[in-house]
Coordinates of N, CA and C in Angstrom, one line a residue:
X25 N -2.4 -0.2 33.6 CA -3.4 -0.8 34.4 C -4.2 -1.9 33.6
X26 N -4.3 -3.1 34.2 CA -4.9 -4.2 33.6 C -6.2 -4.5 34.4
X27 N -7.3 -4.3 33.7 CA -8.7 -4.6 34.3 C -9.4 -5.7 33.6
X28 N -8.6 -6.6 32.9 CA -9.1 -7.7 32.0 C -10.1 -8.6 32.8
X29 N -11.2 -8.9 32.2 CA -12.2 -9.8 32.7 C -13.1 -9.3 33.8
X30 N -13.1 -8.0 34.1 CA -14.0 -7.4 35.0 C -15.2 -6.9 34.3
X31 N -16.4 -7.0 34.8 CA -17.7 -6.5 34.2 C -17.9 -5.1 34.5
X32 N -17.1 -4.2 33.9 CA -17.2 -2.8 34.2 C -18.4 -2.1 33.5
X33 N -18.7 -2.5 32.3 CA -19.7 -1.8 31.6 C -19.5 -0.3 31.5
X34 N -20.6 0.4 31.8 CA -20.5 1.9 31.6 C -19.8 2.6 32.8
X35 N -19.3 1.8 33.8 CA -18.5 2.4 34.8 C -17.1 2.8 34.3
X36 N -16.8 2.4 33.0 CA -15.6 2.9 32.3 C -15.7 4.4 32.2
X37 N -16.9 4.9 32.2 CA -17.0 6.4 32.1 C -16.4 7.1 33.2
X38 N -16.4 6.5 34.4 CA -15.7 7.1 35.6 C -14.2 7.0 35.5
X39 N -13.8 6.0 34.9 CA -12.3 5.8 34.6 C -11.9 6.8 33.6
X40 N -12.7 7.1 32.6 CA -12.4 8.1 31.6 C -12.2 9.5 32.2
X41 N -13.0 9.7 33.2 CA -13.0 11.1 33.8 C -11.6 11.3 34.5
X42 N -11.2 10.2 35.1 CA -9.8 10.3 35.8 C -8.7 10.5 34.7
X43 N -8.8 9.8 33.6 CA -7.8 9.9 32.5 C -7.7 11.4 32.1
X44 N -8.7 12.2 32.3 CA -8.6 13.6 31.8 C -8.0 14.5 32.9
X45 N -7.8 13.9 34.1 CA -7.2 14.7 35.1 C -5.7 15.1 34.9
X46 N -5.3 16.3 35.0 CA -3.9 16.6 34.7 C -2.8 15.8 35.5
X47 N -3.3 15.3 36.7 CA -2.4 14.6 37.5 C -2.2 13.1 37.1
X48 N -3.1 12.6 36.2 CA -3.1 11.3 35.8 C -2.0 11.0 34.7
X49 N -1.1 10.1 34.9 CA 0.0 9.9 34.0 C -0.1 8.4 33.3
X50 N -1.3 7.8 33.4 CA -1.5 6.5 32.9 C -1.2 6.4 31.4
X51 N -0.4 5.4 31.0 CA 0.0 5.3 29.6 C -0.6 4.1 28.9
X52 N -0.9 3.0 29.6 CA -1.4 1.8 29.0 C -2.6 1.2 29.9
X53 N -3.7 1.0 29.1 CA -4.9 0.6 29.8 C -5.5 -0.7 29.1
X54 N -5.7 -1.7 29.8 CA -6.2 -3.0 29.3 C -7.6 -3.1 29.8
X55 N -8.6 -3.2 28.9 CA -10.0 -3.4 29.2 C -10.6 -4.6 28.5
X56 N -9.8 -5.7 28.4 CA -10.2 -6.9 27.7 C -11.4 -7.5 28.3
X57 N -12.5 -7.8 27.5 CA -13.6 -8.5 28.0 C -14.2 -7.9 29.2
X58 N -14.5 -6.6 29.2 CA -15.0 -5.9 30.3 C -16.4 -5.4 30.2
X59 N -17.1 -5.8 29.1 CA -18.4 -5.4 28.9 C -18.5 -3.9 28.5
X60 N -17.5 -3.4 27.8 CA -17.4 -2.0 27.4 C -18.4 -1.8 26.3
X61 N -19.2 -0.7 26.4 CA -20.2 -0.3 25.3 C -19.8 0.8 24.5
X62 N -20.7 1.0 23.5 CA -20.3 2.2 22.6 C -20.4 3.5 23.4
X63 N -21.3 3.6 24.3 CA -21.4 4.7 25.1 C -20.1 5.0 25.9
X64 N -19.5 3.9 26.4 CA -18.1 4.1 27.1 C -17.1 4.5 26.2
X65 N -17.2 4.1 24.9 CA -16.2 4.5 23.8 C -16.3 6.0 23.6
X66 N -17.4 6.6 23.8 CA -17.6 8.0 23.6 C -16.8 8.7 24.8
X67 N -17.0 8.1 25.9 CA -16.2 8.6 27.1 C -14.8 8.5 27.0
X68 N -14.3 7.4 26.5 CA -12.9 7.1 26.3 C -12.3 8.1 25.2
X69 N -13.2 8.4 24.2 CA -12.7 9.4 23.1 C -12.5 10.7 23.8
X70 N -13.4 11.1 24.7 CA -13.2 12.3 25.3 C -12.0 12.5 26.1
X71 N -11.5 11.3 26.7 CA -10.3 11.3 27.4 C -9.1 11.5 26.5
X72 N -9.2 10.8 25.3 CA -8.1 10.9 24.3 C -8.0 12.3 23.8
X73 N -9.1 13.1 23.8 CA -9.0 14.4 23.3 C -8.5 15.4 24.3
X74 N -8.4 14.9 25.6 CA -8.0 15.8 26.6 C -6.5 16.3 26.4
X75 N -6.3 17.5 26.7 CA -4.9 18.1 26.6 C -4.0 17.4 27.5
X76 N -4.4 16.8 28.6 CA -3.5 16.3 29.5 C -3.4 14.7 29.4
X77 N -3.9 14.1 28.3 CA -3.9 12.7 28.0 C -2.5 12.1 27.8
X78 N -2.1 11.1 28.6 CA -0.9 10.5 28.4 C -1.0 9.1 27.9
X79 N -2.3 8.6 27.6 CA -2.5 7.3 27.1 C -1.9 7.0 25.8
X80 N -1.1 5.9 25.8 CA -0.3 5.4 24.6 C -0.9 4.1 24.1
X81 N -1.4 3.3 25.0 CA -1.9 1.9 24.6 C -3.3 1.7 25.2
X82 N -4.2 1.2 24.3 CA -5.6 0.9 24.8 C -6.0 -0.4 24.2
X83 N -6.4 -1.4 25.0 CA -6.8 -2.7 24.7 C -8.2 -3.0 24.9
X84 N -9.1 -3.1 23.9 CA -10.5 -3.3 24.1 C -10.9 -4.6 23.5
X85 N -10.0 -5.6 23.4 CA -10.3 -7.0 22.9 C -11.5 -7.6 23.6
X86 N -12.4 -8.2 22.8 CA -13.5 -8.9 23.4 C -14.7 -8.1 23.9
X87 N -14.7 -6.9 23.5 CA -15.8 -6.0 24.0 C -16.7 -5.8 22.7
X88 N -18.0 -6.1 22.7 CA -18.8 -5.9 21.5 C -19.3 -4.5 21.3
X89 N -18.3 -3.6 21.0 CA -18.6 -2.2 20.9 C -19.2 -1.9 19.5
X90 N -18.9 -2.8 18.5 CA -19.4 -2.6 17.2 C -18.9 -1.3 16.5
X91 N -19.5 -1.0 15.3 CA -19.1 0.1 14.5 C -19.4 1.4 15.2
X92 N -20.5 1.5 15.9 CA -20.9 2.7 16.6 C -19.8 3.1 17.6
X93 N -19.3 2.1 18.4 CA -18.3 2.3 19.4 C -17.0 2.7 18.7
X94 N -16.6 2.1 17.6 CA -15.4 2.5 16.8 C -15.5 3.9 16.3
X95 N -16.6 4.2 15.8 CA -16.9 5.5 15.2 C -16.7 6.6 16.4
X96 N -17.2 6.3 17.5 CA -17.1 7.3 18.6 C -15.6 7.3 19.1
X97 N -15.0 6.2 19.1 CA -13.6 6.2 19.6 C -12.7 7.0 18.6
X98 N -13.0 6.9 17.3 CA -12.2 7.6 16.3 C -12.3 9.1 16.4
X99 N -13.4 9.6 17.0 CA -13.4 11.1 17.3 C -12.3 11.6 18.2
X100 N -11.9 10.6 19.0 CA -10.7 10.9 19.9 C -9.4 10.8 19.2
X101 N -9.4 9.7 18.3 CA -8.1 9.4 17.6 C -7.7 10.6 16.6
X102 N -8.8 11.3 16.1 CA -8.5 12.3 15.2 C -8.0 13.6 15.8
X103 N -8.2 13.7 17.1 CA -7.8 15.0 17.8 C -6.4 15.2 17.9
X104 N -5.9 16.4 17.7 CA -4.4 16.7 17.8 C -3.8 16.3 19.1
X105 N -4.6 16.3 20.2 CA -4.1 16.1 21.5 C -3.9 14.6 21.8
X106 N -4.6 13.7 20.9 CA -4.5 12.3 21.2 C -3.1 11.7 20.9
X107 N -2.5 11.0 21.8 CA -1.2 10.4 21.6 C -1.2 8.9 21.5
X108 N -2.4 8.3 21.3 CA -2.5 6.9 21.3 C -1.7 6.2 20.2
X109 N -0.8 5.3 20.5 CA 0.0 4.6 19.5 C -0.4 3.1 19.3
X110 N -1.1 2.5 20.3 CA -1.5 1.1 20.2 C -2.9 0.9 20.5
X111 N -3.7 0.4 19.5 CA -5.1 0.1 19.7 C -5.4 -1.3 19.3
X112 N -6.1 -2.0 20.2 CA -6.5 -3.4 20.0 C -8.0 -3.6 20.0
X113 N -8.5 -3.9 18.9 CA -10.0 -4.0 18.8 C -10.4 -5.4 18.2
X114 N -9.6 -6.4 18.6 CA -9.9 -7.8 18.1 C -11.3 -8.2 18.7
X115 N -12.0 -9.0 17.9 CA -13.3 -9.6 18.4 C -14.2 -8.5 19.0
X116 N -14.4 -7.4 18.3 CA -15.2 -6.3 18.9 C -16.4 -6.1 18.0
X117 N -16.8 -7.0 17.1 CA -18.0 -6.8 16.2 C -17.9 -5.7 15.2
X118 N -16.6 -5.5 14.8 CA -16.4 -4.4 13.8 C -16.6 -4.9 12.4
X119 N -17.3 -4.1 11.5 CA -17.4 -4.4 10.1 C -16.8 -3.4 9.2
X120 N -17.1 -3.3 7.9 CA -16.5 -2.3 7.1 C -16.9 -0.9 7.4
X121 N -18.0 -0.7 8.1 CA -18.4 0.7 8.5 C -17.4 1.2 9.5
X122 N -17.0 0.3 10.4 CA -16.0 0.7 11.4 C -14.6 1.0 10.8
X123 N -14.3 0.2 9.8 CA -13.1 0.4 9.0 C -13.0 1.7 8.4
X124 N -14.1 2.2 7.9 CA -14.2 3.5 7.2 C -13.8 4.6 8.2
X125 N -14.4 4.5 9.5 CA -14.0 5.4 10.6 C -12.6 5.4 10.9
X126 N -12.0 4.2 11.0 CA -10.6 3.9 11.3 C -9.7 4.6 10.2
X127 N -10.1 4.4 9.0 CA -9.3 4.9 7.8 C -9.3 6.4 7.9
X128 N -10.3 7.0 8.2 CA -10.4 8.4 8.4 C -9.4 8.9 9.5
X129 N -9.5 8.2 10.6 CA -8.6 8.5 11.7 C -7.1 8.3 11.3
X130 N -6.8 7.4 10.5 CA -5.4 7.2 10.1 C -4.9 8.3 9.2
X131 N -5.9 8.9 8.5 CA -5.5 10.0 7.6 C -5.4 11.4 8.4
X132 N -5.8 11.4 9.6 CA -5.7 12.6 10.4 C -4.3 13.2 10.6
X133 N -4.2 14.5 10.8 CA -2.9 15.0 10.9 C -2.8 15.8 12.3
X134 N -2.0 15.3 13.2 CA -1.1 14.2 13.1 C -1.8 12.9 13.5
X135 N -1.4 11.7 12.9 CA -1.9 10.4 13.4 C -0.7 9.7 14.1
X136 N -0.9 9.4 15.4 CA 0.2 8.8 16.2 C 0.1 7.3 16.2
X137 N -1.1 6.8 15.7 CA -1.3 5.3 15.8 C -0.2 4.5 15.0
X138 N 0.5 3.6 15.8 CA 1.5 2.7 15.1 C 1.1 1.2 15.1
X139 N 0.2 0.8 16.0 CA -0.1 -0.6 16.0 C -1.7 -0.7 16.1
X140 N -2.3 -1.5 15.2 CA -3.8 -1.7 15.2 C -4.1 -3.2 15.0
X141 N -4.9 -3.7 15.9 CA -5.3 -5.1 15.8 C -6.9 -5.2 15.6
X142 N -7.2 -5.8 14.5 CA -8.6 -5.9 14.1 C -9.0 -7.4 13.9
X143 N -8.2 -8.3 14.4 CA -8.4 -9.7 14.2 C -9.8 -10.2 14.7
X144 N -10.3 -11.2 14.1 CA -11.6 -11.9 14.5 C -12.8 -10.9 14.4
X145 N -12.6 -10.0 13.5 CA -13.8 -9.2 13.1 C -14.2 -9.5 11.7
X146 N -15.4 -9.4 11.3 CA -15.9 -9.7 10.0 C -15.7 -8.5 9.0
X147 N -14.5 -8.2 8.7 CA -14.3 -7.0 7.8 C -14.5 -7.3 6.4
X148 N -14.1 -8.5 5.9 CA -14.3 -8.9 4.5 C -13.4 -7.9 3.6
X149 N -13.5 -8.2 2.3 CA -12.6 -7.4 1.4 C -13.0 -5.9 1.4
X150 N -14.3 -5.6 1.5 CA -14.8 -4.3 1.5 C -14.2 -3.5 2.7
X151 N -14.1 -4.1 3.8 CA -13.5 -3.3 5.0 C -12.1 -3.1 4.8
X152 N -11.4 -4.1 4.3 CA -9.9 -4.0 4.1 C -9.6 -3.0 3.1
X153 N -10.4 -2.9 2.0 CA -10.2 -1.8 1.0 C -10.3 -0.4 1.6
X154 N -11.3 -0.3 2.5 CA -11.5 1.0 3.1 C -10.3 1.3 4.1
X155 N -9.8 0.4 4.8 CA -8.7 0.5 5.7 C -7.4 0.8 4.9
X156 N -7.3 0.2 3.8 CA -6.1 0.3 2.9 C -6.0 1.7 2.4
X157 N -7.2 2.4 2.2 CA -7.2 3.7 1.6 C -6.6 4.7 2.7
X158 N -6.8 4.4 4.0 CA -6.1 5.1 5.1 C -4.6 4.9 5.1
X159 N -4.2 3.6 4.9 CA -2.8 3.3 4.9 C -2.0 4.0 3.8
X160 N -2.7 4.3 2.7 CA -2.0 5.0 1.6 C -1.8 6.5 1.8
X161 N -2.4 7.0 2.9 CA -2.3 8.5 3.1 C -1.0 8.8 3.8
X162 N -0.3 9.9 3.3 CA 0.9 10.3 3.8 C 1.0 10.5 5.3
X163 N -0.2 10.9 5.9 CA -0.3 11.2 7.3 C -0.2 9.9 8.2
X164 N -0.6 8.8 7.6 CA -0.7 7.5 8.3 C 0.7 7.0 8.6
X165 N 0.9 6.6 9.9 CA 2.2 6.1 10.3 C 2.1 4.7 10.9
X166 N 1.0 4.0 10.6 CA 0.9 2.7 11.1 C 2.0 1.7 10.6
X167 N 2.5 0.9 11.6 CA 3.7 0.0 11.4 C 3.3 -1.4 11.5
X168 N 2.2 -1.7 12.4 CA 1.8 -3.1 12.7 C 0.3 -3.2 12.5
X169 N -0.1 -4.3 11.7 CA -1.6 -4.4 11.5 C -1.9 -5.9 11.5
X170 N -2.9 -6.2 12.4 CA -3.3 -7.6 12.6 C -4.7 -7.8 12.0
X171 N -4.8 -8.6 11.0 CA -6.1 -8.9 10.4 C -6.4 -10.4 10.3
X172 N -6.0 -11.2 11.3 CA -6.2 -12.6 11.2 C -7.8 -12.9 11.4
X173 N -8.2 -13.9 10.7 CA -9.6 -14.3 10.8 C -10.6 -13.2 10.6
X174 N -10.4 -12.5 9.5 CA -11.3 -11.3 9.2 C -12.1 -11.4 7.9
X175 N -12.0 -12.7 7.3 CA -12.8 -12.8 6.0 C -12.2 -12.2 4.9
X176 N -10.9 -11.9 4.9 CA -10.2 -11.3 3.8 C -10.0 -12.4 2.7
X177 N -10.1 -11.9 1.4 CA -9.8 -12.8 0.3 C -8.9 -12.1 -0.7
X178 N -8.9 -12.5 -1.9 CA -7.9 -12.0 -2.9 C -8.1 -10.5 -3.2
X179 N -9.3 -10.0 -3.2 CA -9.4 -8.5 -3.5 C -8.9 -7.7 -2.4
X180 N -9.1 -8.2 -1.2 CA -8.5 -7.4 0.0 C -7.0 -7.4 -0.1
X181 N -6.4 -8.5 -0.6 CA -4.9 -8.5 -0.7 C -4.5 -7.6 -1.8
X182 N -5.2 -7.4 -2.8 CA -4.9 -6.4 -3.9 C -4.9 -5.0 -3.3
X183 N -5.9 -4.7 -2.5 CA -5.9 -3.4 -1.7 C -4.8 -3.2 -0.8
X184 N -4.4 -4.2 -0.1 CA -3.3 -4.1 0.8 C -1.9 -4.0 0.0
X185 N -1.9 -4.6 -1.2 CA -0.7 -4.5 -2.0 C -0.5 -3.0 -2.5
X186 N -1.6 -2.4 -2.8 CA -1.6 -1.0 -3.2 C -1.1 -0.1 -2.1
X187 N -1.5 -0.5 -0.8 CA -1.1 0.3 0.3 C 0.4 0.1 0.6
X188 N 0.9 -1.1 0.3 CA 2.3 -1.4 0.5 C 3.2 -0.7 -0.6
X189 N 2.6 -0.4 -1.7 CA 3.3 0.4 -2.8 C 3.3 1.8 -2.6
X190 N 2.4 2.3 -1.6 CA 2.3 3.8 -1.4 C 3.7 4.4 -0.9
X191 N 3.7 5.7 -1.2 CA 5.0 6.5 -0.8 C 4.5 7.6 0.1
X192 N 4.9 7.6 1.4 CA 5.6 6.5 2.0 C 4.8 5.4 2.6
X193 N 5.3 4.2 2.6 CA 4.6 3.1 3.3 C 5.4 2.9 4.6
X194 N 4.7 2.8 5.7 CA 5.4 2.6 7.0 C 5.1 1.2 7.6
X195 N 4.3 0.4 6.9 CA 3.8 -0.9 7.4 C 5.0 -1.8 7.5
X196 N 5.3 -2.4 8.6 CA 6.4 -3.3 8.9 C 5.9 -4.7 9.2
X197 N 4.8 -4.9 9.8 CA 4.3 -6.2 10.3 C 2.8 -6.3 9.9
X198 N 2.5 -7.4 9.1 CA 1.1 -7.6 8.6 C 0.8 -9.1 8.9
X199 N -0.3 -9.3 9.6 CA -0.8 -10.6 9.9 C -2.1 -10.9 9.2
X200 N -2.1 -11.8 8.3 CA -3.4 -12.2 7.5 C -3.7 -13.7 7.8
X201 N -3.3 -14.2 8.9 CA -3.5 -15.6 9.2 C -5.0 -16.0 9.3
X202 N -5.3 -17.2 8.9 CA -6.7 -17.7 9.0 C -7.7 -16.9 8.1
X203 N -7.1 -16.4 7.0 CA -8.0 -15.9 6.0 C -7.8 -16.7 4.7
X204 N -8.8 -17.1 4.0 CA -8.7 -18.0 2.9 C -8.4 -17.2 1.6
X205 N -7.2 -16.6 1.7 CA -6.8 -15.7 0.5 C -6.3 -16.6 -0.7
X206 N -5.8 -17.8 -0.4 CA -5.3 -18.7 -1.5 C -4.1 -18.2 -2.2
X207 N -3.8 -18.9 -3.3 CA -2.6 -18.5 -4.1 C -2.8 -17.2 -4.8
X208 N -4.1 -17.0 -5.3 CA -4.4 -15.7 -6.0 C -4.2 -14.5 -5.0
X209 N -4.6 -14.6 -3.8 CA -4.4 -13.5 -2.8 C -2.9 -13.3 -2.6
X210 N -2.2 -14.4 -2.4 CA -0.7 -14.2 -2.3 C 0.0 -13.6 -3.5
X211 N -0.5 -14.0 -4.6 CA 0.1 -13.4 -5.9 C -0.2 -11.9 -5.8
X212 N -1.4 -11.5 -5.5 CA -1.7 -10.0 -5.6 C -0.9 -9.3 -4.5
X213 N -0.7 -9.9 -3.3 CA 0.0 -9.3 -2.2 C 1.5 -9.1 -2.6
X214 N 2.0 -10.1 -3.4 CA 3.4 -10.0 -3.8 C 3.7 -8.9 -4.7
X215 N 2.7 -8.4 -5.4 CA 2.9 -7.2 -6.2 C 3.3 -6.0 -5.4
X216 N 2.8 -6.0 -4.2 CA 3.2 -4.9 -3.3 C 4.6 -5.2 -2.7
X217 N 4.9 -6.4 -2.4 CA 6.2 -6.8 -1.8 C 7.3 -6.5 -2.7
X218 N 7.1 -6.5 -4.0 CA 8.2 -6.3 -4.9 C 8.5 -4.8 -5.1
X219 N 7.6 -3.9 -4.6 CA 7.7 -2.5 -4.9 C 8.8 -1.9 -4.0
X220 N 9.6 -1.0 -4.5 CA 10.7 -0.3 -3.7 C 10.2 0.4 -2.6
X221 N 8.9 0.9 -2.5 CA 8.4 1.6 -1.4 C 8.0 0.7 -0.3
X222 N 7.8 -0.6 -0.5 CA 7.3 -1.5 0.5 C 8.4 -1.7 1.6
X223 N 8.0 -1.6 2.8 CA 9.0 -1.7 3.9 C 8.6 -2.9 4.8
X224 N 7.7 -3.8 4.3 CA 7.3 -4.9 5.2 C 8.4 -5.9 5.5
X225 N 8.5 -6.2 6.8 CA 9.5 -7.1 7.3 C 9.0 -8.4 7.9
X226 N 7.8 -8.4 8.3 CA 7.2 -9.5 9.0 C 5.8 -9.8 8.3
X227 N 5.6 -11.1 7.8 CA 4.4 -11.4 7.1 C 3.9 -12.8 7.7
X228 N 2.7 -12.8 8.2 CA 2.1 -14.0 8.7 C 0.9 -14.4 7.8
X229 N 1.0 -15.7 7.3 CA 0.0 -16.2 6.4 C -0.4 -17.6 6.8
X230 N -0.6 -17.8 8.1 CA -0.9 -19.1 8.7 C -2.3 -19.5 8.2
X231 N -2.4 -20.8 7.7 CA -3.7 -21.4 7.3 C -4.5 -20.5 6.4
X232 N -3.9 -20.2 5.3 CA -4.4 -19.2 4.4 C -4.9 -19.9 3.0
X233 N -4.7 -21.2 3.0 CA -5.0 -21.9 1.7 C -4.0 -21.8 0.6
X234 N -2.7 -21.6 1.1 CA -1.6 -21.4 0.1 C -1.0 -22.7 -0.3
X235 N -0.7 -22.9 -1.5 CA 0.0 -24.1 -2.1 C 1.3 -23.7 -2.7
X236 N 2.0 -24.7 -3.4 CA 3.3 -24.4 -4.0 C 3.2 -23.2 -5.0
X237 N 2.0 -23.1 -5.6 CA 1.9 -21.9 -6.5 C 2.1 -20.6 -5.8
X238 N 1.5 -20.5 -4.7 CA 1.7 -19.2 -3.9 C 3.3 -19.1 -3.5
X239 N 3.9 -20.2 -3.2 CA 5.4 -20.2 -2.9 C 6.2 -19.6 -4.1
X240 N 5.7 -19.9 -5.3 CA 6.5 -19.4 -6.4 C 6.4 -17.8 -6.5
X241 N 5.2 -17.3 -6.2 CA 5.0 -15.9 -6.2 C 5.9 -15.3 -5.0
X242 N 5.8 -15.9 -3.9 CA 6.6 -15.4 -2.8 C 8.1 -15.4 -3.0
X243 N 8.6 -16.5 -3.7 CA 10.0 -16.6 -4.0 C 10.4 -15.5 -4.9
X244 N 9.6 -15.2 -5.9 CA 9.8 -14.1 -6.9 C 9.9 -12.7 -6.1
X245 N 9.1 -12.6 -5.2 CA 9.1 -11.3 -4.4 C 10.3 -11.2 -3.5
X246 N 10.7 -12.3 -3.0 CA 12.0 -12.4 -2.1 C 13.2 -12.2 -2.9
X247 N 13.2 -12.5 -4.3 CA 14.4 -12.3 -5.1 C 14.5 -10.9 -5.6
X248 N 13.4 -10.0 -5.4 CA 13.5 -8.7 -5.8 C 14.5 -7.9 -5.0
X249 N 15.2 -6.9 -5.6 CA 16.3 -6.2 -4.9 C 15.7 -5.4 -3.7
X250 N 14.5 -5.0 -3.8 CA 13.9 -4.1 -2.8 C 13.3 -4.9 -1.6
X251 N 13.3 -6.2 -1.7 CA 12.6 -7.0 -0.6 C 13.3 -6.8 0.7
X252 N 12.5 -6.5 1.7 CA 13.0 -6.3 3.2 C 12.5 -7.4 4.0
X253 N 11.7 -8.4 3.5 CA 11.1 -9.3 4.4 C 12.1 -10.2 5.1
X254 N 11.9 -10.3 6.4 CA 12.8 -11.0 7.3 C 12.2 -12.2 7.9
X255 N 10.9 -12.1 8.2 CA 10.2 -13.2 8.9 C 8.9 -13.5 8.1
X256 N 8.8 -14.9 7.8 CA 7.6 -15.3 7.0 C 7.0 -16.6 7.7
X257 N 5.8 -16.6 8.0 CA 5.1 -17.8 8.6 C 3.9 -18.2 7.7
X258 N 4.2 -19.5 7.2 CA 3.2 -20.2 6.3 C 2.7 -21.5 6.9
X259 N 2.8 -21.7 8.2 CA 2.4 -22.9 8.9 C 0.8 -23.1 8.7
X260 N 0.4 -24.3 8.5 CA -1.0 -24.6 8.3 C -1.5 -24.6 6.9
X261 N -0.5 -24.4 6.0 CA -0.9 -24.3 4.5 C -0.4 -25.7 3.9
X262 N -1.0 -26.1 2.7 CA -0.7 -27.3 2.1 C 0.4 -27.1 1.1
X263 N 1.7 -27.0 1.7 CA 2.9 -26.8 0.9 C 3.6 -28.2 0.6
X264 N 4.0 -28.3 -0.6 CA 4.8 -29.6 -0.9 C 6.2 -29.3 -0.8
X265 N 7.0 -30.3 -1.0 CA 8.5 -30.2 -0.8 C 9.1 -29.1 -1.8
X266 N 8.5 -29.1 -3.0 CA 9.1 -28.0 -3.9 C 8.9 -26.6 -3.5
X267 N 7.7 -26.4 -2.9 CA 7.3 -25.0 -2.3 C 8.2 -24.6 -1.2
X268 N 8.4 -25.6 -0.2 CA 9.2 -25.3 0.9 C 10.7 -25.1 0.5
X269 N 11.1 -25.9 -0.5 CA 12.5 -25.7 -1.0 C 12.7 -24.3 -1.6
X270 N 11.7 -23.8 -2.4 CA 11.8 -22.5 -2.9 C 12.1 -21.4 -1.9
X271 N 11.5 -21.6 -0.8 CA 11.5 -20.5 0.3 C 12.7 -20.7 1.2
X272 N 13.2 -21.9 1.4 CA 14.2 -22.1 2.3 C 15.6 -22.2 1.9
X273 N 15.8 -22.5 0.6 CA 17.2 -22.9 0.1 C 17.8 -21.9 -0.8
X274 N 17.4 -20.6 -0.9 CA 17.9 -19.7 -1.7 C 18.8 -18.7 -0.8
X275 N 20.2 -18.7 -1.0 CA 21.0 -17.9 -0.1 C 20.9 -16.4 -0.4
X276 N 20.2 -16.0 -1.5 CA 20.1 -14.6 -1.8 C 19.0 -13.9 -1.1
X277 N 18.1 -14.7 -0.4 CA 16.9 -14.1 0.3 C 17.5 -13.4 1.6
X278 N 16.8 -12.4 2.0 CA 17.2 -11.7 3.2 C 16.4 -12.3 4.5
X279 N 15.6 -13.4 4.2 CA 14.8 -14.0 5.3 C 15.7 -14.5 6.4
X280 N 15.3 -14.2 7.6 CA 16.0 -14.7 8.8 C 15.3 -15.9 9.4
X281 N 13.9 -15.9 9.4 CA 13.1 -17.0 9.8 C 12.0 -17.3 8.8
X282 N 11.7 -18.6 8.5 CA 10.6 -19.0 7.7 C 10.0 -20.3 8.3
X283 N 8.7 -20.2 8.6 CA 8.0 -21.3 9.1 C 7.1 -21.9 8.1
X284 N 7.2 -23.2 7.7 CA 6.3 -23.8 6.8 C 5.7 -25.1 7.4

């Protein structure tokens, strides 16, 4: 069901009541830019906790639910009955406090969440560190993480690298586009890419302030025997010919696509 762009507000509570009905088989619900509030998030969490819940995908992009809304939503994510696999919270006014709640949910047993989008929230390095702590937990099964335009810098990259080195690490897709992580951030991230436990296959670093120096670090990671990286996006960075050559002209890399 796609209700994008409708000003539902707290009437989402009525919809949540329906989701708890044993006859309801709804699996995907889009509520993009619907004026959803933190109060509505509490109602949605109640639906996720329902024994009859079939919901697998929930999209709340563009709703200013803030950290309180995320915290209330996470009470549902932690419940054993919750089967949610995809959650999109881009541009929702989330900060590091919301990341702490999400990290706790990712550590829950069992955690079914496989895809999480937090793009265009002001998380900063502190928020990413908290989130990475959840990624390192054995119960976390997250495979795709979007963090574009989140104020991430090099310290946040170091935390993510630690998560990529965790055993087991399930992360396959990481988007850090439009974060000014620079070459230092890329270098720290590559420490995780080189680890045998790292399963990352897709890495987006669009417009991240990367130069040829960062390409050297990436090339080193790609040469490692354990590298599984297949798709790399570096468009919008100030790369010279030498940096592009490092990434595109080595036949030993496993890369299938590289955008510079």
